[in-house]
Tab-separated table of C-alpha atoms in Angstrom:
chain	number	residue	atom	x	y	z
A	1	MET	CA	112.231	76.361	107.567
A	2	THR	CA	109.976	73.338	109.198
A	3	ASP	CA	107.533	71.580	106.853
A	4	LYS	CA	103.866	72.137	107.917
A	5	LEU	CA	100.275	71.069	106.992
A	6	VAL	CA	98.111	73.242	105.672
A	7	LEU	CA	94.678	72.237	107.287
A	8	GLY	CA	95.204	69.242	110.354
A	9	PRO	CA	95.997	66.388	110.996
A	10	ILE	CA	91.825	65.856	111.840
A	11	ILE	CA	90.887	62.520	113.058
A	12	GLY	CA	87.592	61.056	112.270
A	13	LEU	CA	85.718	57.828	113.714
A	14	GLU	CA	84.267	55.435	111.765
A	15	SER	CA	83.651	52.081	113.820
A	16	ASP	CA	84.930	50.606	117.117
A	17	ASN	CA	88.175	49.861	115.811
A	18	HIS	CA	88.384	51.955	112.897
A	19	TYR	CA	89.646	55.425	112.707
A	20	THR	CA	91.341	57.938	109.851
A	21	ILE	CA	93.556	61.021	109.894
A	22	LEU	CA	92.581	63.416	107.535
A	23	PHE	CA	95.139	66.725	106.490
A	24	VAL	CA	95.504	68.961	104.001
A	25	VAL	CA	98.945	69.505	102.195
A	26	LYS	CA	100.695	71.138	99.500
A	27	ASN	CA	102.761	69.710	96.739
A	28	ILE	CA	103.913	66.156	97.941
A	29	GLN	CA	104.018	62.939	95.963
A	30	SER	CA	103.416	60.930	99.114
A	31	ALA	CA	102.312	60.743	102.766
A	32	VAL	CA	102.184	58.230	105.811
A	33	VAL	CA	100.887	58.061	109.523
A	34	LEU	CA	103.080	56.371	111.660
A	35	LEU	CA	101.706	54.675	114.802
A	36	GLY	CA	105.076	53.796	116.635
A	37	GLU	CA	106.276	51.592	114.377
A	38	GLN	CA	103.621	50.707	112.196
A	39	ILE	CA	103.647	52.806	108.678
A	40	ILE	CA	100.507	53.494	107.648
A	41	ARG	CA	100.001	54.412	103.579
A	42	ALA	CA	97.842	57.575	103.131
A	43	GLN	CA	95.960	58.137	99.983
A	44	CYS	CA	95.002	61.449	98.149
A	45	ILE	CA	91.003	61.506	97.448
A	46	GLY	CA	90.765	65.343	96.155
A	47	GLU	CA	92.109	68.565	95.954
A	48	ILE	CA	91.204	71.827	96.948
A	49	VAL	CA	92.455	75.335	96.362
A	50	SER	CA	94.503	75.064	100.021
A	51	GLY	CA	96.354	71.959	98.811
A	52	GLY	CA	95.825	68.152	98.455
A	53	VAL	CA	93.342	65.763	101.158
A	54	TRP	CA	94.937	63.157	102.041
A	55	ARG	CA	93.388	60.025	104.479
A	56	ALA	CA	95.340	57.184	105.796
A	57	ASP	CA	92.237	54.463	107.621
A	58	ILE	CA	93.589	52.790	110.542
A	59	HIS	CA	92.607	49.814	112.285
A	60	VAL	CA	93.024	49.804	115.825
A	61	PRO	CA	92.275	46.716	117.938
A	62	GLN	CA	90.458	47.098	120.983
A	63	LYS	CA	92.479	46.448	124.526
A	64	ALA	CA	91.006	45.442	128.217
A	65	GLN	CA	91.671	48.843	129.462
A	66	GLY	CA	91.768	52.109	127.615
A	67	PHE	CA	95.131	53.611	125.664
A	68	PHE	CA	96.193	56.352	123.945
A	69	VAL	CA	97.396	55.887	120.266
A	70	GLU	CA	100.258	58.265	119.457
A	71	TYR	CA	100.740	59.243	115.561
A	72	LYS	CA	103.264	61.330	113.208
A	73	VAL	CA	102.738	62.446	110.169
A	74	VAL	CA	105.216	62.625	107.245
A	75	CYS	CA	104.932	63.684	103.965
A	76	ASP	CA	108.068	62.911	101.378
A	77	ASN	CA	110.275	61.410	103.593
A	78	LYS	CA	109.846	64.485	106.202
A	79	GLN	CA	107.969	64.861	109.767
A	80	TYR	CA	105.567	67.650	109.292
A	81	GLN	CA	104.127	69.478	111.690
A	82	SER	CA	100.727	71.447	112.343
A	83	GLN	CA	100.299	75.474	112.054
A	84	LEU	CA	100.286	75.366	115.661
A	85	ALA	CA	104.051	73.646	115.023
A	86	ILE	CA	103.254	70.417	116.958
A	87	SER	CA	104.504	67.112	115.508
A	88	GLU	CA	103.372	64.322	117.567
A	89	TRP	CA	99.779	63.731	118.561
A	90	ALA	CA	97.836	61.121	120.475
A	91	PHE	CA	93.714	59.978	120.495
A	92	TYR	CA	92.040	57.906	123.130
A	93	VAL	CA	90.845	54.057	122.808
A	94	PRO	CA	88.445	53.209	125.376
A	95	GLY	CA	88.897	49.403	126.838
A	96	ALA	CA	86.191	46.565	125.566
A	97	ASN	CA	84.500	47.215	128.577
A	98	GLU	CA	84.581	50.441	129.451
A	99	LYS	CA	81.686	53.336	128.822
A	100	PRO	CA	82.664	55.964	126.240
A	101	LYS	CA	83.011	59.854	127.247
A	102	PHE	CA	81.246	61.358	124.286
A	103	ALA	CA	81.206	65.239	123.749
A	104	TYR	CA	78.727	66.976	121.677
A	105	ALA	CA	78.909	70.334	119.714
A	106	SER	CA	77.211	72.487	117.092
A	107	CYS	CA	77.489	75.850	115.823
A	108	ASN	CA	81.157	76.424	115.396
A	109	GLY	CA	80.978	80.106	114.173
A	110	PHE	CA	79.532	83.560	113.286
A	111	SER	CA	76.220	84.540	111.255
A	112	ASP	CA	77.634	88.120	111.045
A	113	TYR	CA	80.761	90.126	111.487
A	114	ARG	CA	79.227	92.353	114.338
A	115	LEU	CA	78.467	89.018	116.054
A	116	MET	CA	82.564	88.270	115.922
A	117	ASN	CA	83.587	91.376	116.947
A	118	THR	CA	81.439	91.286	120.308
A	119	THR	CA	81.957	88.339	121.594
A	120	GLU	CA	84.318	87.891	123.985
A	121	ASN	CA	86.826	84.924	123.991
A	122	PRO	CA	85.107	83.202	120.910
A	123	TYR	CA	86.928	79.690	121.719
A	124	SER	CA	86.391	79.864	125.401
A	125	LEU	CA	84.200	76.367	125.167
A	126	TRP	CA	86.543	74.939	123.026
A	127	ASP	CA	89.623	75.269	126.222
A	128	GLN	CA	87.113	74.298	128.082
A	129	MET	CA	86.242	70.653	126.204
A	130	LYS	CA	90.209	70.355	126.231
A	131	SER	CA	90.492	70.884	130.104
A	132	GLU	CA	87.605	67.771	130.265
A	133	HIS	CA	89.788	65.876	127.785
A	134	HIS	CA	92.539	65.817	129.940
A	135	SER	CA	90.812	65.301	133.392
A	136	ALA	CA	89.012	62.447	131.833
A	137	PRO	CA	89.208	61.685	127.763
A	138	PHE	CA	86.937	62.093	125.005
A	139	ALA	CA	86.189	58.672	123.580
A	140	ALA	CA	84.744	60.294	120.187
A	141	LEU	CA	83.161	64.070	119.692
A	142	LEU	CA	80.309	64.368	117.558
A	143	MET	CA	79.588	67.508	115.316
A	144	GLY	CA	75.931	68.033	114.639
A	145	GLY	CA	75.993	71.051	112.620
A	146	ASP	CA	77.324	74.493	110.843
A	147	GLN	CA	81.203	73.531	111.560
A	148	VAL	CA	81.476	76.166	109.515
A	149	TYR	CA	79.521	79.562	109.117
A	150	ALA	CA	79.896	80.562	104.938
A	151	ASP	CA	77.266	83.176	105.316
A	152	SER	CA	79.985	85.951	105.020
A	153	ILE	CA	80.132	84.250	100.818
A	154	TRP	CA	77.544	87.067	100.109
A	155	SER	CA	80.031	90.082	101.187
A	156	ALA	CA	83.227	88.902	100.646
A	157	ILE	CA	82.865	88.138	96.828
A	158	GLU	CA	81.879	90.481	95.030
A	159	PRO	CA	80.476	88.962	91.885
A	160	LEU	CA	77.841	87.557	94.607
A	161	GLN	CA	77.279	91.107	95.996
A	162	LYS	CA	76.310	92.253	92.855
A	163	TRP	CA	74.002	88.966	91.914
A	164	ASN	CA	72.208	89.264	95.154
A	165	GLU	CA	71.303	92.917	94.554
A	166	LEU	CA	68.955	91.725	91.449
A	167	GLY	CA	65.662	90.891	91.503
A	168	ILE	CA	64.768	87.038	91.948
A	169	ASP	CA	63.344	87.014	88.355
A	170	GLU	CA	66.349	88.805	87.163
A	171	LYS	CA	68.908	86.558	89.194
A	172	ILE	CA	67.195	83.012	88.051
A	173	LYS	CA	68.127	83.830	84.749
A	174	ARG	CA	72.047	84.596	84.983
A	175	PRO	CA	74.435	82.189	84.503
A	176	ALA	CA	77.371	81.300	87.277
A	177	THR	CA	80.739	82.486	85.471
A	178	VAL	CA	83.933	80.826	85.500
A	179	ASP	CA	85.347	83.249	87.675
A	180	MET	CA	82.485	83.722	89.837
A	181	LYS	CA	82.795	79.728	90.534
A	182	LYS	CA	86.434	79.989	91.204
A	183	LYS	CA	86.094	82.773	94.111
A	184	ILE	CA	83.347	80.442	95.733
A	185	ASP	CA	85.610	77.490	95.290
A	186	ARG	CA	88.353	79.469	97.054
A	187	PHE	CA	86.269	80.885	99.658
A	188	TYR	CA	85.252	77.326	100.962
A	189	SER	CA	89.245	76.085	101.166
A	190	GLU	CA	90.367	79.278	102.674
A	191	LEU	CA	87.010	78.867	104.923
A	192	TYR	CA	88.100	75.967	106.307
A	193	VAL	CA	91.528	76.741	106.706
A	194	SER	CA	90.931	79.432	108.547
A	195	ARG	CA	88.378	78.329	111.023
A	196	TRP	CA	89.724	75.047	111.983
A	197	ASN	CA	93.291	76.010	112.408
A	198	GLN	CA	91.787	78.178	114.948
A	199	PRO	CA	94.179	76.891	118.088
A	200	GLN	CA	92.126	75.657	120.210
A	201	VAL	CA	89.670	73.747	117.224
A	202	ALA	CA	92.810	72.345	116.011
A	203	GLN	CA	93.918	70.445	119.165
A	204	ILE	CA	90.749	68.629	119.774
A	205	LEU	CA	90.292	68.091	116.119
A	206	ALA	CA	93.680	66.479	116.525
A	207	THR	CA	93.404	64.022	119.363
A	208	VAL	CA	89.597	63.500	119.702
A	209	PRO	CA	87.835	61.301	116.755
A	210	SER	CA	84.796	62.981	115.354
A	211	VAL	CA	81.739	62.539	113.538
A	212	MET	CA	80.472	65.308	111.669
A	213	MET	CA	77.160	65.829	110.047
A	214	TRP	CA	76.928	69.260	107.849
A	215	ASP	CA	73.645	71.550	108.706
A	216	ASP	CA	72.907	74.758	106.819
A	217	HIS	CA	75.517	77.271	107.619
A	218	ASP	CA	78.014	75.067	106.010
A	219	ILE	CA	76.387	76.194	103.169
A	220	PHE	CA	74.669	79.343	103.845
A	221	ASP	CA	71.859	80.014	106.239
A	222	GLY	CA	68.539	78.877	105.052
A	223	TRP	CA	69.772	76.341	102.521
A	224	GLY	CA	67.028	73.952	101.320
A	225	SER	CA	63.972	75.994	102.929
A	226	TYR	CA	64.340	78.630	99.734
A	227	PRO	CA	62.200	78.395	97.027
A	228	GLU	CA	62.730	76.118	94.070
A	229	LYS	CA	63.323	78.141	91.300
A	230	LEU	CA	66.066	79.775	93.516
A	231	THR	CA	67.675	76.781	95.408
A	232	ASN	CA	67.958	75.199	91.530
A	233	CYS	CA	69.228	78.249	90.021
A	234	PRO	CA	72.821	78.603	88.631
A	235	VAL	CA	74.110	80.441	91.116
A	236	TYR	CA	72.944	78.699	94.029
A	237	GLN	CA	73.891	75.682	92.391
A	238	ALA	CA	77.312	77.108	91.797
A	239	ILE	CA	77.628	77.749	95.815
A	240	TYR	CA	75.905	74.204	96.871
A	241	GLY	CA	78.406	72.350	94.543
A	242	ALA	CA	81.069	73.506	96.280
A	243	ALA	CA	79.859	73.520	99.294
A	244	LYS	CA	79.143	69.570	99.342
A	245	LYS	CA	83.101	69.275	97.883
A	246	HIS	CA	84.704	70.570	100.872
A	247	PHE	CA	81.890	69.280	103.105
A	248	GLU	CA	82.476	65.731	101.438
A	249	LEU	CA	86.477	65.743	101.775
A	250	LEU	CA	86.699	67.557	104.734
A	251	GLN	CA	83.630	66.520	106.990
A	252	VAL	CA	82.852	63.108	105.666
A	253	ARG	CA	86.354	62.148	104.438
A	254	GLY	CA	85.503	61.086	101.544
A	255	PRO	CA	82.801	59.089	99.755
A	256	GLN	CA	85.743	56.053	101.520
A	257	ASN	CA	83.699	56.275	104.747
A	258	ARG	CA	82.676	53.473	105.928
A	259	SER	CA	79.724	54.320	107.507
A	260	LEU	CA	78.035	55.926	105.375
A	261	ILE	CA	74.614	54.071	104.177
A	262	GLY	CA	73.566	55.616	100.838
A	263	ASN	CA	74.593	54.117	97.300
A	264	LEU	CA	78.382	54.673	97.164
A	265	ALA	CA	77.854	54.178	93.575
A	266	ASP	CA	75.666	57.118	93.238
A	267	LEU	CA	75.735	59.490	96.595
A	268	LYS	CA	72.337	61.450	97.044
A	269	HIS	CA	72.880	61.728	100.750
A	270	TYR	CA	75.738	60.927	103.693
A	271	SER	CA	73.772	59.880	105.862
A	272	MET	CA	75.600	57.216	108.351
A	273	SER	CA	75.554	54.910	110.736
A	274	LEU	CA	78.338	53.235	112.927
A	275	THR	CA	78.643	50.870	115.917
A	276	PHE	CA	80.991	52.260	118.951
A	277	GLY	CA	80.619	50.102	121.828
A	278	THR	CA	77.598	49.418	122.936
A	279	TYR	CA	76.212	52.769	120.897
A	280	THR	CA	75.041	52.865	117.320
A	281	ILE	CA	75.825	56.427	116.418
A	282	PHE	CA	73.245	57.699	113.441
A	283	ALA	CA	73.850	60.754	111.670
A	284	LEU	CA	71.100	61.784	109.427
A	285	ASP	CA	71.784	64.273	106.563
A	286	ASN	CA	68.857	66.430	106.340
A	287	ARG	CA	70.664	68.863	104.244
A	288	SER	CA	71.645	67.350	100.505
A	289	GLU	CA	68.007	66.819	99.595
A	290	ARG	CA	65.964	69.141	101.896
A	291	THR	CA	63.266	71.524	99.838
A	292	LEU	CA	60.718	72.858	101.225
A	293	SER	CA	58.397	70.573	100.642
A	294	GLN	CA	60.709	67.313	102.001
A	295	VAL	CA	63.561	67.251	104.205
A	296	MET	CA	64.860	63.498	102.805
A	297	SER	CA	63.965	61.543	99.432
A	298	GLU	CA	62.077	58.142	99.740
A	299	SER	CA	65.130	56.539	98.728
A	300	HIS	CA	67.201	58.119	101.529
A	301	TRP	CA	63.827	57.082	103.997
A	302	ASP	CA	64.747	53.438	102.464
A	303	ASP	CA	68.171	53.832	103.461
A	304	ILE	CA	67.496	54.729	106.904
A	305	ALA	CA	64.782	52.159	107.570
A	306	ALA	CA	67.582	49.449	106.490
A	307	ALA	CA	70.025	50.680	108.954
A	308	LEU	CA	67.640	51.060	112.090
A	309	ASN	CA	66.860	47.374	110.706
A	310	HIS	CA	70.024	46.458	111.825
A	311	CYS	CA	70.437	48.431	114.939
A	312	THR	CA	69.351	45.533	117.529
A	313	SER	CA	70.837	46.097	120.396
A	314	GLY	CA	72.386	48.968	122.995
A	315	ASP	CA	71.897	52.335	122.749
A	316	LEU	CA	71.112	54.379	119.746
A	317	LEU	CA	72.477	57.939	119.312
A	318	VAL	CA	70.462	59.968	116.538
A	319	MET	CA	72.291	63.069	114.987
A	320	THR	CA	69.833	65.548	113.718
A	321	ALA	CA	70.994	69.071	113.226
A	322	VAL	CA	67.758	70.713	113.930
A	323	PRO	CA	65.752	70.352	116.865
A	324	VAL	CA	62.334	67.327	115.638
A	325	VAL	CA	61.370	68.339	120.121
A	326	TYR	CA	61.295	71.905	120.322
A	327	ARG	CA	58.900	75.439	120.563
A	328	ASP	CA	55.793	75.223	118.262
A	329	PHE	CA	56.169	78.181	115.305
A	330	ALA	CA	53.060	76.922	113.812
A	331	ALA	CA	51.413	80.774	114.824
A	332	ALA	CA	54.220	82.631	113.239
A	333	GLU	CA	54.618	80.523	110.387
A	334	SER	CA	50.828	80.634	109.416
A	335	ILE	CA	51.133	84.379	109.708
A	336	VAL	CA	53.562	84.753	107.586
A	337	ASP	CA	52.181	82.244	104.603
A	338	SER	CA	49.447	84.820	104.235
A	339	THR	CA	51.294	87.804	103.674
A	340	PRO	CA	53.637	89.407	101.125
A	341	TRP	CA	57.340	88.768	103.344
A	342	GLU	CA	57.044	84.779	102.829
A	343	GLU	CA	59.692	84.978	100.423
A	344	GLU	CA	61.814	87.409	103.051
A	345	VAL	CA	61.446	85.324	106.017
A	346	THR	CA	60.588	81.473	105.117
A	347	ASP	CA	63.583	80.036	105.208
A	348	ASP	CA	63.931	80.709	108.992
A	349	LEU	CA	60.165	78.824	110.077
A	350	LYS	CA	60.903	76.562	107.155
A	351	ASP	CA	63.945	75.301	108.454
A	352	HIS	CA	62.402	73.480	111.587
A	353	TRP	CA	60.801	69.669	111.318
A	354	ARG	CA	57.364	71.370	112.894
A	355	ALA	CA	56.484	73.315	109.560
A	356	LYS	CA	53.635	72.233	108.391
A	357	GLU	CA	55.247	70.954	105.027
A	358	HIS	CA	57.667	68.224	107.385
A	359	GLN	CA	55.593	67.368	109.541
A	360	GLY	CA	54.976	64.200	108.290
A	361	GLU	CA	58.322	62.886	107.591
A	362	ARG	CA	58.758	64.477	111.453
A	363	GLN	CA	55.967	61.611	112.278
A	364	LYS	CA	57.519	59.303	110.017
A	365	LEU	CA	61.169	59.446	111.984
A	366	ILE	CA	59.394	59.506	115.470
A	367	MET	CA	57.649	56.165	114.748
A	368	ARG	CA	60.630	54.645	113.310
A	369	LEU	CA	62.708	55.537	116.049
A	370	LEU	CA	59.976	54.541	118.706
A	371	ASP	CA	59.475	50.955	116.780
A	372	ASN	CA	63.218	50.312	117.003
A	373	ALA	CA	63.567	51.554	120.657
A	374	LYS	CA	60.917	49.039	120.893
A	375	MET	CA	62.336	46.138	119.788
A	376	ARG	CA	66.124	47.402	120.782
A	377	LYS	CA	64.788	47.964	124.948
A	378	GLY	CA	67.704	50.244	124.688
A	379	LYS	CA	68.077	54.295	125.244
A	380	THR	CA	67.159	56.766	122.392
A	381	VAL	CA	68.684	60.106	122.343
A	382	LEU	CA	68.648	62.604	119.600
A	383	LEU	CA	71.319	65.001	119.552
A	384	SER	CA	70.354	68.587	117.856
A	385	GLY	CA	71.886	71.842	117.700
A	386	ASP	CA	70.984	74.821	115.282
A	387	VAL	CA	68.510	77.278	117.939
A	388	HIS	CA	71.915	78.739	119.622
A	389	VAL	CA	70.454	77.540	123.207
A	390	GLY	CA	70.684	74.305	124.867
A	391	CYS	CA	67.728	72.253	126.263
A	392	LEU	CA	65.845	69.164	126.771
A	393	GLY	CA	62.895	67.015	125.175
A	394	VAL	CA	61.121	64.083	125.580
A	395	ILE	CA	58.440	61.923	123.229
A	396	ARG	CA	56.725	59.585	125.594
A	397	ASP	CA	54.660	56.577	124.027
A	398	LYS	CA	52.157	55.222	126.520
A	399	ARG	CA	50.525	53.150	123.937
A	400	GLU	CA	51.554	50.019	126.104
A	401	THR	CA	51.895	49.055	129.823
A	402	SER	CA	56.219	49.529	129.593
A	403	PRO	CA	56.099	53.216	128.476
A	404	ILE	CA	58.830	53.832	125.970
A	405	ASN	CA	60.988	57.194	125.909
A	406	ILE	CA	63.012	58.800	123.583
A	407	HIS	CA	64.616	62.058	125.092
A	408	GLN	CA	66.165	64.530	122.589
A	409	VAL	CA	69.216	66.494	123.855
A	410	VAL	CA	69.850	70.630	122.107
A	411	SER	CA	73.334	71.774	122.242
A	412	SER	CA	74.035	75.240	120.625
A	413	GLY	CA	76.074	76.511	120.153
A	414	ILE	CA	79.817	76.281	120.984
A	415	VAL	CA	80.907	79.489	119.652
A	416	HIS	CA	77.726	80.731	118.130
A	417	PRO	CA	76.310	83.454	120.857
A	418	ALA	CA	72.732	82.884	122.396
A	419	PRO	CA	70.087	85.235	121.493
A	420	THR	CA	70.009	88.025	123.086
A	421	TYR	CA	67.257	88.697	126.082
A	422	ILE	CA	65.236	91.208	123.856
A	423	GLN	CA	65.407	88.696	120.874
A	424	TRP	CA	64.823	85.658	123.362
A	425	LEU	CA	61.465	87.679	124.228
A	426	GLY	CA	60.777	87.848	120.470
A	427	ILE	CA	60.956	84.402	120.328
A	428	LEU	CA	58.782	83.718	123.402
A	429	ALA	CA	55.932	85.908	122.034
A	430	ILE	CA	55.468	83.994	118.696
A	431	THR	CA	55.984	80.488	119.795
A	432	ASN	CA	54.905	77.895	122.376
A	433	ASP	CA	56.021	74.903	124.417
A	434	ASP	CA	52.692	73.372	124.876
A	435	THR	CA	52.434	69.546	125.316
A	436	GLU	CA	52.181	68.012	121.737
A	437	TYR	CA	49.833	65.325	120.911
A	438	LEU	CA	51.329	63.317	118.222
A	439	ASP	CA	48.362	60.292	118.258
A	440	GLU	CA	44.872	60.684	117.769
A	441	ASN	CA	44.654	58.888	121.687
A	442	LYS	CA	46.986	61.352	122.799
A	443	SER	CA	48.839	58.441	123.856
A	444	ILE	CA	52.480	59.495	122.501
A	445	THR	CA	53.258	63.437	123.515
A	446	ALA	CA	56.265	65.641	123.143
A	447	ASP	CA	57.686	67.462	126.012
A	448	MET	CA	60.354	70.464	126.755
A	449	LEU	CA	61.850	69.539	130.532
A	450	LYS	CA	63.811	71.203	132.405
A	451	PRO	CA	67.277	69.760	133.225
A	452	TYR	CA	68.476	69.966	136.690
A	453	GLY	CA	70.384	73.017	138.055
A	454	SER	CA	69.321	75.567	135.404
A	455	ASN	CA	66.146	77.068	133.205
A	456	GLN	CA	64.055	75.441	131.029
A	457	TYR	CA	66.096	76.695	128.082
A	458	ILE	CA	70.208	77.283	128.289
A	459	ARG	CA	70.755	80.963	127.013
A	460	ALA	CA	74.282	80.441	126.825
A	461	ARG	CA	77.094	79.148	124.484
A	462	ASN	CA	77.747	75.343	125.796
A	463	PHE	CA	78.438	71.770	124.372
A	464	VAL	CA	77.313	68.327	126.035
A	465	THR	CA	79.298	65.511	127.629
A	466	LEU	CA	77.781	61.978	127.738
A	467	LEU	CA	78.954	59.161	129.922
A	468	GLU	CA	76.762	56.147	131.223
A	469	GLY	CA	77.103	56.298	134.930
A	470	SER	CA	77.528	53.176	137.514
A	471	ASP	CA	73.892	53.576	137.586
A	472	ASN	CA	73.271	52.283	134.199
A	473	LYS	CA	71.718	55.820	133.388
A	474	LEU	CA	73.287	58.455	130.588
A	475	TRP	CA	74.242	61.306	132.101
A	476	VAL	CA	74.029	64.757	129.932
A	477	ASN	CA	76.173	67.530	131.077
A	478	TRP	CA	75.782	71.203	129.630
A	479	MET	CA	79.183	72.604	129.310
A	480	LEU	CA	78.222	76.442	129.669
A	481	GLU	CA	79.668	80.366	130.172
A	482	GLY	CA	78.296	80.970	133.473
A	483	LYS	CA	77.801	79.799	136.847
A	484	ASP	CA	74.872	77.346	135.944
A	485	LYS	CA	75.666	73.350	135.932
A	486	PRO	CA	72.950	71.757	133.653
A	487	ALA	CA	72.556	67.792	134.122
A	488	TYR	CA	69.846	65.089	133.565
A	489	PRO	CA	70.467	61.568	133.763
A	490	LEU	CA	68.238	59.514	130.947
A	491	ALA	CA	67.303	56.144	131.990
A	492	ALA	CA	67.116	52.900	130.160
A	493	GLN	CA	63.841	51.609	129.148
């Protein structure tokens, strides 16, 4: 019988020259990754119900020309296969002067079983990404949130079903029992193994180095945007603890991740910063510390400021799962705030950066990015998902003679379907995309733009590719289901 990994391998990116290989395997004593004749020892960084989580750190010196690195996984002196019966993999390392090709994707799953059962070819865009990779290889895959959808936790675990039927005052009194905690832990373990072993997903994760940051569905829908008494109750905290453990081990690849910018001795958040060629990739953790009144804590903001101070050249890609520039829900929010329905729908509205409680932090983020762009003289691109449509936004700063633009690219989702026509009409009816003025002199504005070759809002499943052309513009191409081929060139400052 062939020895197989439970999950993986999954290749991660942590800097220009530093990659990781992660895999989950049961009942082994030692593991190594083979790069040709080179033997890289792996370490077990933790356990999940499905097995031990092993990580190997790989240093790959750059060469003048791009090349593929081939690797194998050996456990207890036996070569292991993936669940797809593959035992050798390869990933691409760009050349020293090569412009790296990026993919960005989010929303890799379904918020309910009805959508799952009615979606034809759920993983077709992963197949399309594989074709793109074969024609011109991706140097990195940036995954901007909802890498798994954990919303079925409320129906999959019987004790949670019963707890969820209680009134809120009774819910917050109930403890999370040992049995409940075991079932929650098993749920997340099996969720990752099931979703990431989908053949189309597994092939990309094993061959394209990735950087991942979570969003609410990696925990459950709306996490961090519920009333404090619910968020802090024993059952919610038990769920969050299990979700966090699996996120840290499988998406972050452990606290050993070299790109983490927080205090590793007391990790409160998972924001990351890494350099890759002429790019800095900045992944903001907007879930670990989110409450109704904050997105990130003061110490977290200090970490961000320090990381930005080190970003002094090149282009900056900022991963923030929820769009910073998007339609305005203020009218709907004000209605809900004044009705008895608030606790029922507050998570959907308070999740947005433009919710009134988060507007100050949003302004802080925008102004710090503008200050950094002015100093750095490079492109700044926000990469977001969450909203299940693709779109493009821009922040324009005209306070000086040389204007500064920050663009935002939204890609969502690679698996989750877009809103239906009727649902989209409802969203349009309660929101607007009027020009937003971000300072009292009306010299800083935020607007939605229309990509070339499509409608302003791309109501189809999608992912994006980013590649700088010979014109020094960063070309964004939305790859989607349907005949449209949206694209937009982002110019240098």
